[in-house]
Coordinates of C-alpha atoms in Angstrom, one line a residue:
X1 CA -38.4 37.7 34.5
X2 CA -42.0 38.2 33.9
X3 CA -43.4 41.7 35.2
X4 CA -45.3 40.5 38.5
X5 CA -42.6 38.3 39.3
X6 CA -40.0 41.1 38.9
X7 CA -42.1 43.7 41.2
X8 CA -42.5 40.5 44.0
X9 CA -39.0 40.6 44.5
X10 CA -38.5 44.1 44.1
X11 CA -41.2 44.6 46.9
X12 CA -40.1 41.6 49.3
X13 CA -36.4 43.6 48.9
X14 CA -37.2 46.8 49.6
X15 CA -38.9 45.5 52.9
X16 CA -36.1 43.6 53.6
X17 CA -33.0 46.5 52.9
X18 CA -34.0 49.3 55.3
X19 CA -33.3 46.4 58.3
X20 CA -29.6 47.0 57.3
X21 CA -29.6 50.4 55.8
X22 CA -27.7 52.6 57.9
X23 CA -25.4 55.4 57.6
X24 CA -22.1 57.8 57.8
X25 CA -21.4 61.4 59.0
X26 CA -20.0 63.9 57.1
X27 CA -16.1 64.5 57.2
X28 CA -15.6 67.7 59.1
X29 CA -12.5 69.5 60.0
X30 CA -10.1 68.1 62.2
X31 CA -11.6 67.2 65.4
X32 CA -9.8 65.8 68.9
X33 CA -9.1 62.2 69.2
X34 CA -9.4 60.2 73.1
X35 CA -8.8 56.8 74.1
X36 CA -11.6 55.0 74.9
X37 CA -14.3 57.5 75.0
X38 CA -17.6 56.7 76.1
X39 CA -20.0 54.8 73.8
X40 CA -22.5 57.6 72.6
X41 CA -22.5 59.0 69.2
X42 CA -21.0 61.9 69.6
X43 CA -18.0 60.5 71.6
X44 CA -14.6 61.8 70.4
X45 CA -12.5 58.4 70.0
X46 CA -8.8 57.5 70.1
X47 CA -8.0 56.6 66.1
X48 CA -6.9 52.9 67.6
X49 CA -8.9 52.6 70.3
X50 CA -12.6 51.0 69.7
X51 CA -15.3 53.0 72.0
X52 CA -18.5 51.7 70.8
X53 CA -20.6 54.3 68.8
X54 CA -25.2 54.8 69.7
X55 CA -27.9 54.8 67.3
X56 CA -30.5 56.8 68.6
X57 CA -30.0 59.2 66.2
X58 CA -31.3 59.9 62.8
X59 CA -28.5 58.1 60.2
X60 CA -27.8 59.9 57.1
X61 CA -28.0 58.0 53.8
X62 CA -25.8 56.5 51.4
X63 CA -25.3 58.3 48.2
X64 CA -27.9 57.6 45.1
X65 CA -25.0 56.5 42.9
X66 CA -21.6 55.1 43.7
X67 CA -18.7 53.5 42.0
X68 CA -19.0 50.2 40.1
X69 CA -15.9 48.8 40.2
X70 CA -15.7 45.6 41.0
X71 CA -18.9 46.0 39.7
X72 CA -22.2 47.0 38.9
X73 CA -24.0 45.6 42.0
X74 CA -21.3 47.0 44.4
X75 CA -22.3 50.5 43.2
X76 CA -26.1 50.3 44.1
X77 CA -27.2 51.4 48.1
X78 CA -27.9 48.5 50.5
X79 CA -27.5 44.9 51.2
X80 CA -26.0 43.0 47.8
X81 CA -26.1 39.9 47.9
X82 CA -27.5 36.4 45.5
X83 CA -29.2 34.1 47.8
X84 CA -30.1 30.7 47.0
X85 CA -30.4 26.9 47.4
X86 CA -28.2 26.2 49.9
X87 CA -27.3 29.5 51.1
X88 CA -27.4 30.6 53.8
X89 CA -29.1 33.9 55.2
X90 CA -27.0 37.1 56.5
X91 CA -26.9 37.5 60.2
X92 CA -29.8 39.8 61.6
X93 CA -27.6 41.9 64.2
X94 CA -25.6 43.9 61.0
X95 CA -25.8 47.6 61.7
X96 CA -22.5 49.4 59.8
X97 CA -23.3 51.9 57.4
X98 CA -21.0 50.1 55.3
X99 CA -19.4 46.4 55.0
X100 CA -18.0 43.4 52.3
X101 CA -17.2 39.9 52.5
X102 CA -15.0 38.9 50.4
X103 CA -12.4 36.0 49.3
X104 CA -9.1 37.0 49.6
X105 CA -7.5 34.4 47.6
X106 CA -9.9 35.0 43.9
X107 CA -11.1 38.1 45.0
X108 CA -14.7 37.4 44.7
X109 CA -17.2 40.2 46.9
X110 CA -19.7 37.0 48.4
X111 CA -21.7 40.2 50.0
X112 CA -21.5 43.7 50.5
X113 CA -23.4 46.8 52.0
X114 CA -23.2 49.9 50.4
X115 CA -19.6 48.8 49.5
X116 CA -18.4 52.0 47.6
X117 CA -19.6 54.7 50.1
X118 CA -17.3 57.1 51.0
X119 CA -16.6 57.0 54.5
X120 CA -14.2 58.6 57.1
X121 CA -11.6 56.2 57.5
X122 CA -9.6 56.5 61.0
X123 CA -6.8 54.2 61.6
X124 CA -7.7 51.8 58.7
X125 CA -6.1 54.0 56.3
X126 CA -3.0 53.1 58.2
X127 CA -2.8 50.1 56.1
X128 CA -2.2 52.4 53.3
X129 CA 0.3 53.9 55.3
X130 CA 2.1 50.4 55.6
X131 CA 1.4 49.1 52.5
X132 CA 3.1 52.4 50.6
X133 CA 6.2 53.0 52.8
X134 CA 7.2 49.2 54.3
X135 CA 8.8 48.6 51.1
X136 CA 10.8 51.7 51.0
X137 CA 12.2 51.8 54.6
X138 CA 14.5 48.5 56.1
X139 CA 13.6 47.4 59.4
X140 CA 16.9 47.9 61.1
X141 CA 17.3 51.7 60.3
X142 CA 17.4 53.6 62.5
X143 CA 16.8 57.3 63.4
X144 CA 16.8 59.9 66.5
X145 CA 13.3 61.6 66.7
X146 CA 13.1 65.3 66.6
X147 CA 10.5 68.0 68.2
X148 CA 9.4 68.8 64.4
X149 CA 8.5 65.2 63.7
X150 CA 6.2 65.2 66.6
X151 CA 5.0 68.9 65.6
X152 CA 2.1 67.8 63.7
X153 CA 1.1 64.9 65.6
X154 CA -2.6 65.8 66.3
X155 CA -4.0 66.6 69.4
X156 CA -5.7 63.5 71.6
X157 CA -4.2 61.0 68.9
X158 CA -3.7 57.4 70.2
X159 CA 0.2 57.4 70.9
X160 CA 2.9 54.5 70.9
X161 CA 5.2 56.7 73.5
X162 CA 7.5 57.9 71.0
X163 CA 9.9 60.5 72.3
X164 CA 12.0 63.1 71.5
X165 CA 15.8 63.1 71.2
X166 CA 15.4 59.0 71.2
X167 CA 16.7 56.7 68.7
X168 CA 14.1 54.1 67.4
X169 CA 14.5 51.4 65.0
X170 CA 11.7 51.1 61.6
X171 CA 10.5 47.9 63.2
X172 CA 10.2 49.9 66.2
X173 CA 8.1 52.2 64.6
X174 CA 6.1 49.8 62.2
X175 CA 5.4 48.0 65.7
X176 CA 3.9 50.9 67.3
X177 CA 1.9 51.9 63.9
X178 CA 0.2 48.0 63.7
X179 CA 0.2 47.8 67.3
X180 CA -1.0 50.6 69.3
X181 CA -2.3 52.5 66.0
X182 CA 0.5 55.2 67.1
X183 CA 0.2 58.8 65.5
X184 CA 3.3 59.8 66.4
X185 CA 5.1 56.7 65.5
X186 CA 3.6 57.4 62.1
X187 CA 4.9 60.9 61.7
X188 CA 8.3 60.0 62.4
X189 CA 8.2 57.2 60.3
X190 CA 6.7 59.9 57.6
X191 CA 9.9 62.7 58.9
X192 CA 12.3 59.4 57.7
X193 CA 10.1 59.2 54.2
X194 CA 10.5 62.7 53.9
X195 CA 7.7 64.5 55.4
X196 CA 3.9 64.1 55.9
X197 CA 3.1 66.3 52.5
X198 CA 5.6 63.4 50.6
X199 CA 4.4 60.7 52.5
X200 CA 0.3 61.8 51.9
X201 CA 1.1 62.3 47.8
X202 CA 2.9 58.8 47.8
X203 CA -0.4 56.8 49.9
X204 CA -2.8 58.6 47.1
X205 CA -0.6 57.5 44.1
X206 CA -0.4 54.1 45.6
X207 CA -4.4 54.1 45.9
X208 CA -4.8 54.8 42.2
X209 CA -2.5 51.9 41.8
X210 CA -4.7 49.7 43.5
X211 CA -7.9 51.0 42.1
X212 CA -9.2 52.5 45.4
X213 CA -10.5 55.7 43.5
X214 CA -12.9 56.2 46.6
X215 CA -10.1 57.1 48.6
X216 CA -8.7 60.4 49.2
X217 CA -5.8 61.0 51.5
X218 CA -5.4 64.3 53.8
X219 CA -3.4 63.0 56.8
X220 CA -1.2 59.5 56.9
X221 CA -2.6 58.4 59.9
X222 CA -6.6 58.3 59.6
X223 CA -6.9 61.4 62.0
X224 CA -9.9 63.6 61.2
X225 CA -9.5 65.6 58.4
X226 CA -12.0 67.3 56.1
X227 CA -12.1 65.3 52.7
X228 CA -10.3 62.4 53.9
X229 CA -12.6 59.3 52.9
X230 CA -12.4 55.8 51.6
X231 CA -14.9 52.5 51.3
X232 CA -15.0 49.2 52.5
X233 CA -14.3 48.1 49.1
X234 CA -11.0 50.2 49.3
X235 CA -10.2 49.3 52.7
X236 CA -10.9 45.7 51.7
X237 CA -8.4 46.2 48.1
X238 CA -5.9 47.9 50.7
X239 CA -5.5 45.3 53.3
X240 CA -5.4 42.8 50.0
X241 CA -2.7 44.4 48.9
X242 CA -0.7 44.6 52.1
X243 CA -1.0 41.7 52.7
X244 CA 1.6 40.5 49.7
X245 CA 4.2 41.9 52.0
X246 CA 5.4 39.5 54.5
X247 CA 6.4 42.5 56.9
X248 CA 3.0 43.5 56.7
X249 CA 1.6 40.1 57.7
X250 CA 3.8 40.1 60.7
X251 CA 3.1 43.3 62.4
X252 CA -0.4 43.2 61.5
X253 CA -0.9 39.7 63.0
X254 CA 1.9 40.4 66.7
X255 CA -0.5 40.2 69.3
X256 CA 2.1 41.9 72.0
X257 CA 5.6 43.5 71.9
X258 CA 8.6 45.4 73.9
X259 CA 8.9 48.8 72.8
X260 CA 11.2 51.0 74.2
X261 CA 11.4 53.3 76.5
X262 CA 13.7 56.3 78.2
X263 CA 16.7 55.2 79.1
X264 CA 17.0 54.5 83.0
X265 CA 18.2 57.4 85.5
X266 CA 20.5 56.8 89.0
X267 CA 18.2 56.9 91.6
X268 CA 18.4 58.8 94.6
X269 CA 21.2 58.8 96.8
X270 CA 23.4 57.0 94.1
X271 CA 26.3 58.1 92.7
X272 CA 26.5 59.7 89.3
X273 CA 29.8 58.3 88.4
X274 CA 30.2 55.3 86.9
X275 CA 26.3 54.9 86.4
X276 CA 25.9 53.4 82.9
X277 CA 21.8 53.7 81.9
X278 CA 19.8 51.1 80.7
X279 CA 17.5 51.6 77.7
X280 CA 14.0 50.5 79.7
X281 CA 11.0 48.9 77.4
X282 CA 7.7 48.2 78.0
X283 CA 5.0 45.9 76.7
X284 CA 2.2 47.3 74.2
X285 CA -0.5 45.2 73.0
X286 CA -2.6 45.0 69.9
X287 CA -6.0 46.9 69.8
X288 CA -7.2 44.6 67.5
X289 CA -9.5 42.9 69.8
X290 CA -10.6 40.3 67.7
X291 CA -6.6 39.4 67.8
X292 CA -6.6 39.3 71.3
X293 CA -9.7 38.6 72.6
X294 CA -9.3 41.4 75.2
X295 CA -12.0 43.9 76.8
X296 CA -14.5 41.0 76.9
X297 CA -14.4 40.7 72.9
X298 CA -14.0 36.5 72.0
X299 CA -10.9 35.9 70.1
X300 CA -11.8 35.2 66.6
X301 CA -10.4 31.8 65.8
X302 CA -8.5 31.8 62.3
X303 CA -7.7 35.9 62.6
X304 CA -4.4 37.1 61.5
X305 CA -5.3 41.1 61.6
X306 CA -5.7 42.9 60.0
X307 CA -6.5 47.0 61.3
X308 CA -9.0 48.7 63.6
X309 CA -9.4 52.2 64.3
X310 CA -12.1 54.8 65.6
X311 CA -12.7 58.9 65.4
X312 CA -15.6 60.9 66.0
X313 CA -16.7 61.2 62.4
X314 CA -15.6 57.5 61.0
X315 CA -17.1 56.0 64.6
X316 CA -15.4 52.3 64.5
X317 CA -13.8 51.2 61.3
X318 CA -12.2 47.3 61.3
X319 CA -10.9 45.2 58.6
X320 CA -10.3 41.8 59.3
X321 CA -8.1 38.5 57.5
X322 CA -8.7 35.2 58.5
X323 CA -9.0 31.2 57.5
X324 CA -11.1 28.3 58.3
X325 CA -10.6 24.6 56.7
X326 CA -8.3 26.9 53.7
X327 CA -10.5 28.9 52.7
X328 CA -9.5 32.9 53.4
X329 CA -11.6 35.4 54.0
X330 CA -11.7 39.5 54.4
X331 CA -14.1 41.4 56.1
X332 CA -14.5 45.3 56.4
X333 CA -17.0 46.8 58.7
X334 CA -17.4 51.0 58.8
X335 CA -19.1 53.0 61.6
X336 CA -21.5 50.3 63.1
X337 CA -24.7 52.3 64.9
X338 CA -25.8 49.8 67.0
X339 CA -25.2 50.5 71.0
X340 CA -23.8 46.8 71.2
X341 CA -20.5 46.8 73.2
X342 CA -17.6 46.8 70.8
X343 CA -20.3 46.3 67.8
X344 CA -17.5 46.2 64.8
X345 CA -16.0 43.4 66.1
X346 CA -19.1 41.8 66.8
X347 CA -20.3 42.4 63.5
X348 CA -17.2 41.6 61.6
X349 CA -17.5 38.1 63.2
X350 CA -20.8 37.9 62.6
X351 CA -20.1 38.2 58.8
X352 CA -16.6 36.2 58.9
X353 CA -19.1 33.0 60.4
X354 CA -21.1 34.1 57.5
X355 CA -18.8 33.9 55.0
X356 CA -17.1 30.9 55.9
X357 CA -20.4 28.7 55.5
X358 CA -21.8 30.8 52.4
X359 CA -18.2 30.0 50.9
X360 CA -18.9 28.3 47.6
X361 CA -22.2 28.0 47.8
X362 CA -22.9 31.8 47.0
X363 CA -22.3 33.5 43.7
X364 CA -20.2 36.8 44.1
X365 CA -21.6 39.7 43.8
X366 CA -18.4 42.0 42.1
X367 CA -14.7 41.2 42.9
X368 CA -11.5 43.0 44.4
X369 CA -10.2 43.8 41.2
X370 CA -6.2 43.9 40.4
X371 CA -3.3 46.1 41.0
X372 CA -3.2 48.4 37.4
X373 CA 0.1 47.4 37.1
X374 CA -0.5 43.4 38.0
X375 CA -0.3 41.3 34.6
X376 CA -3.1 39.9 33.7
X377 CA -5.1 38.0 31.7
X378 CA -8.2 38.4 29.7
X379 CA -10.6 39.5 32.6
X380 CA -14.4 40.9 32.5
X381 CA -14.5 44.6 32.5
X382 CA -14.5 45.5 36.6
X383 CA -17.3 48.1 36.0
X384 CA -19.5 45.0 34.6
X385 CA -18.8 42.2 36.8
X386 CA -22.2 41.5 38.3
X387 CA -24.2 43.7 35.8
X388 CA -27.4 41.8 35.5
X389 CA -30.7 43.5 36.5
X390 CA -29.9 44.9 39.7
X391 CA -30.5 41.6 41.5
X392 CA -27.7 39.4 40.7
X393 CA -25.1 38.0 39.0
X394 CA -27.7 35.9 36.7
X395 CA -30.7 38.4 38.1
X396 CA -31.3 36.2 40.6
X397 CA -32.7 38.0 43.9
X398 CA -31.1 40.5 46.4
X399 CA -32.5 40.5 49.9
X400 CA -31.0 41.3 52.9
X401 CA -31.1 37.7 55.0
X402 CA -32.5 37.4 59.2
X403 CA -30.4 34.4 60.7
X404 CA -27.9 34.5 63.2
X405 CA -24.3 33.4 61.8
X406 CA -22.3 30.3 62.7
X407 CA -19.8 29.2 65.2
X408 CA -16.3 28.9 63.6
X409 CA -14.5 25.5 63.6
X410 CA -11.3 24.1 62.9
X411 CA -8.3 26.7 61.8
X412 CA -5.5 26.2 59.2
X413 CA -3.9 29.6 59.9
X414 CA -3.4 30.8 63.3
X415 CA -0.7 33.1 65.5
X416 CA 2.2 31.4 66.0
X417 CA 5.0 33.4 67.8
X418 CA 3.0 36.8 67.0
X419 CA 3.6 36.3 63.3
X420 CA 0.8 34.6 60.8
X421 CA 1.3 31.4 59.8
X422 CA -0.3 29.0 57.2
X423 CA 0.1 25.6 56.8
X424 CA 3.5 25.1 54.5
X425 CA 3.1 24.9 51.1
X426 CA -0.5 27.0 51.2
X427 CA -0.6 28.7 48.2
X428 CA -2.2 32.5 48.6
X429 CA -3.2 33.6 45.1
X430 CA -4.8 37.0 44.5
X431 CA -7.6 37.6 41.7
X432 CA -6.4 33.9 40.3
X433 CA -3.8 35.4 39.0
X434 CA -1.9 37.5 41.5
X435 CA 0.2 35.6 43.6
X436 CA 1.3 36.1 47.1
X437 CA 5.1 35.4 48.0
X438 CA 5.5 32.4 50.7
X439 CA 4.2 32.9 53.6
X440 CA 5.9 32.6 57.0
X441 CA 6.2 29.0 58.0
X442 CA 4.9 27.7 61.2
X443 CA 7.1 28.7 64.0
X444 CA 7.2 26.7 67.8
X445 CA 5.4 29.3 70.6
X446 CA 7.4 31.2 73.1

């Protein structure tokens, strides 16, 4: 690129990044977590719930260097991605301090926004959680919680209603984790794994596994802890991975579900004897809005999960799965400053529209990369996928776009019977090369 021409788009990007350029807070210690706390910045936030964060504040700035894998571009700060002919421009209202778009089936990034920053993850990192014990723990199991399971649970956490002295099932548990984002059902589920310090060592192992290096693990649940951080990129490997399971696709797409409760008590003026109780339940719903479409939030046609989660020092965190006319898509959002109500969710569709029109029409700008253990085939080097000259691919430009996204269409995949469903025969590959078992078939509704 001749000089002038080089330091045009240079110029015409670096007036176009700060528009998106926004930023995270520093992990401190622990700190209280409350369910749906109000929408200022320094609200203290349930790690499931999704209280809506300000921005009038001053927002720090993403690290001068980063990781590059999955590439070179996906290491630099700010908005990455090639536009061109045909493609179209990133949606104006994008305030996270972090964010990627990606295709879940090859694994190509189509955007990103300072992908590899280290961010507190709340309830997200949940989807570690699943993905590192739903293989070592069978559904029907089941086990009678204890006071010391519940010990560490920590204070203001969002809760499932686990109790004490009751017996639970795993898919119980796994119910309340996807569901409700439930601390406590996470610790017991941790007690059954062998304790939280086990449980913690086995999530970071599993990380390394999957190539999330910017993730460090401190508590199983997301809460608050200092140190504990991870990416969008991670987040956006993570939910990748879980997704293989078929347990995972399940929970993570139920919209609603009986749990269960105490067990019921004679009421007054009846007779002890002879009273046999009855093992009440009650209903708990997902706090995945965009599952839902609850709290004034527009059901996201296509979505099947995937996690959302909030805390005082992540602020909203959501990663998102879902497919339009075949083609599937994964979105990660972190710590959105605008004072938009319920912003991640707004955003994350935003991007999702995006992605779904920019779908092979954009070049990628890095890719999810593959499991160290996967098999593979000859593949570029992670670290220099996307290594041109800062700008693209094929040094083509990198500006951050100022359109509104699309309206989504048509869906192939959808929730059927609170589990997620593709159209039979859909094949799910991963990276080209890593394939996902079958999926569940289309089921009739309740």
């Amino acid at each position: 690129m001749p000089a002038l021409k080089k330091t045009a788009v240079t110029v015409l990007t670096a007036a176009l990044l700060p528009v998106l350029t926004v930023l995270p807070a520093s992990a401190a210690a622990a700190v209280p977590e409350t369910p749906e706390a109000p929408a200022t910045p320094a609200a203290s936030a349930d790690s499931g719930s999704d209280a809506a964060g300000g921005s009038g504040l001053k927002q720090p700035q993403p690290p001068a260097s980063m990781s590059t894998v999955g590439g070179a571009l996906l290491g630099k700060a700010g908005t990455q991605v090639n536009l061109g002919a045909g493609v179209p421009v990133l949606p104006k209202k994008l305030s996270g301090r972090s964010w990627i778009v990606a295709d879940a089936e090859t694994g190509d990034v189509l955007a990103s926004h300072n992908a590899h920053w280290r961010l507190p993850p709340a309830s997200t990192l949940k989807m570690l959680f699943a993905d590192t014990l739903l293989p070592k723990l069978s559904a029907t199991e089941e086990y009678k919680v204890t006071n010391t399971d519940l010990a560490d649970v920590g204070a203001g956490s969002s809760l499932v209603g686990v109790k004490e002295n009751l017996t639970y099932t795993v898919h119980d548990l796994w119910l309340g984790v996807f569901l409700r984002s439930g601390n406590d059902a996470v610790h017991v589920l941790s007690a059954m794994n062998g304790g939280v310090e086990k449980t913690v060592g086995e999530m970071q192992a599993q990380a390394e596994e999957l190539q999330a290096l910017d993730t460090h693990v401190v508590t199983p649940d997301g809460y608050d802890e200092k140190g504990q951080v991870s990416s969008a990129y991670d987040l956006t490997l993570i939910a990748r991975s879980g997704l293989q399971k078929k347990e995972f696709r399940e929970y993570s797409s139920t919209q609603r579900a009986k749990f269960p409760g105490e067990f019921s008590k004679p009421k007054e003026g009846e007779k002890k004897e002879g009273f046999k109780p009855v093992r009440e339940n009650f209903e708990i719903q997902n706090t995945n809005r965009l599952l839902t479409g609850a709290g004034g939030v527009a059901q996201y046609r296509g979505i099947a999960g995937v996690k959302n989660g909030s805390t005082t020092h992540a602020g909203n965190t959501f990663t998102g799965v879902a497919e339009r006319d075949g083609k599937k898509l994964l979105v990660t959002v972190m710590n959105p400053s605008s004072t938009e109500s319920h912003a991640v969710y707004q955003e994350t569709a935003r991007l999702l529209d995006w992605g779904f029109t920019a779908s092979g029409k954009v070049k990628p700008v890095g890719v999810l990369v593959p499991p160290k253990s996967a098999r593979t085939n000859a593949s570029p080097n992670p670290t220099q996928v996307g290594s041109g000259d800062g700008a693209g691919h094929d040094g083509g430009p990198v500006a951050a776009a100022s359109s509104g996204g699309t309206g989504g269409a048509g869906v192939a995949l959808g929730i059927t019977g609170g589990a997620l469903v593709l159209l039979a025969g859909t094949a799910y590959l991963v990276n080209r090369r890593w394939p996902l078992p079958d999926l569940v078939r289309r089921r009739p509704r309740a």
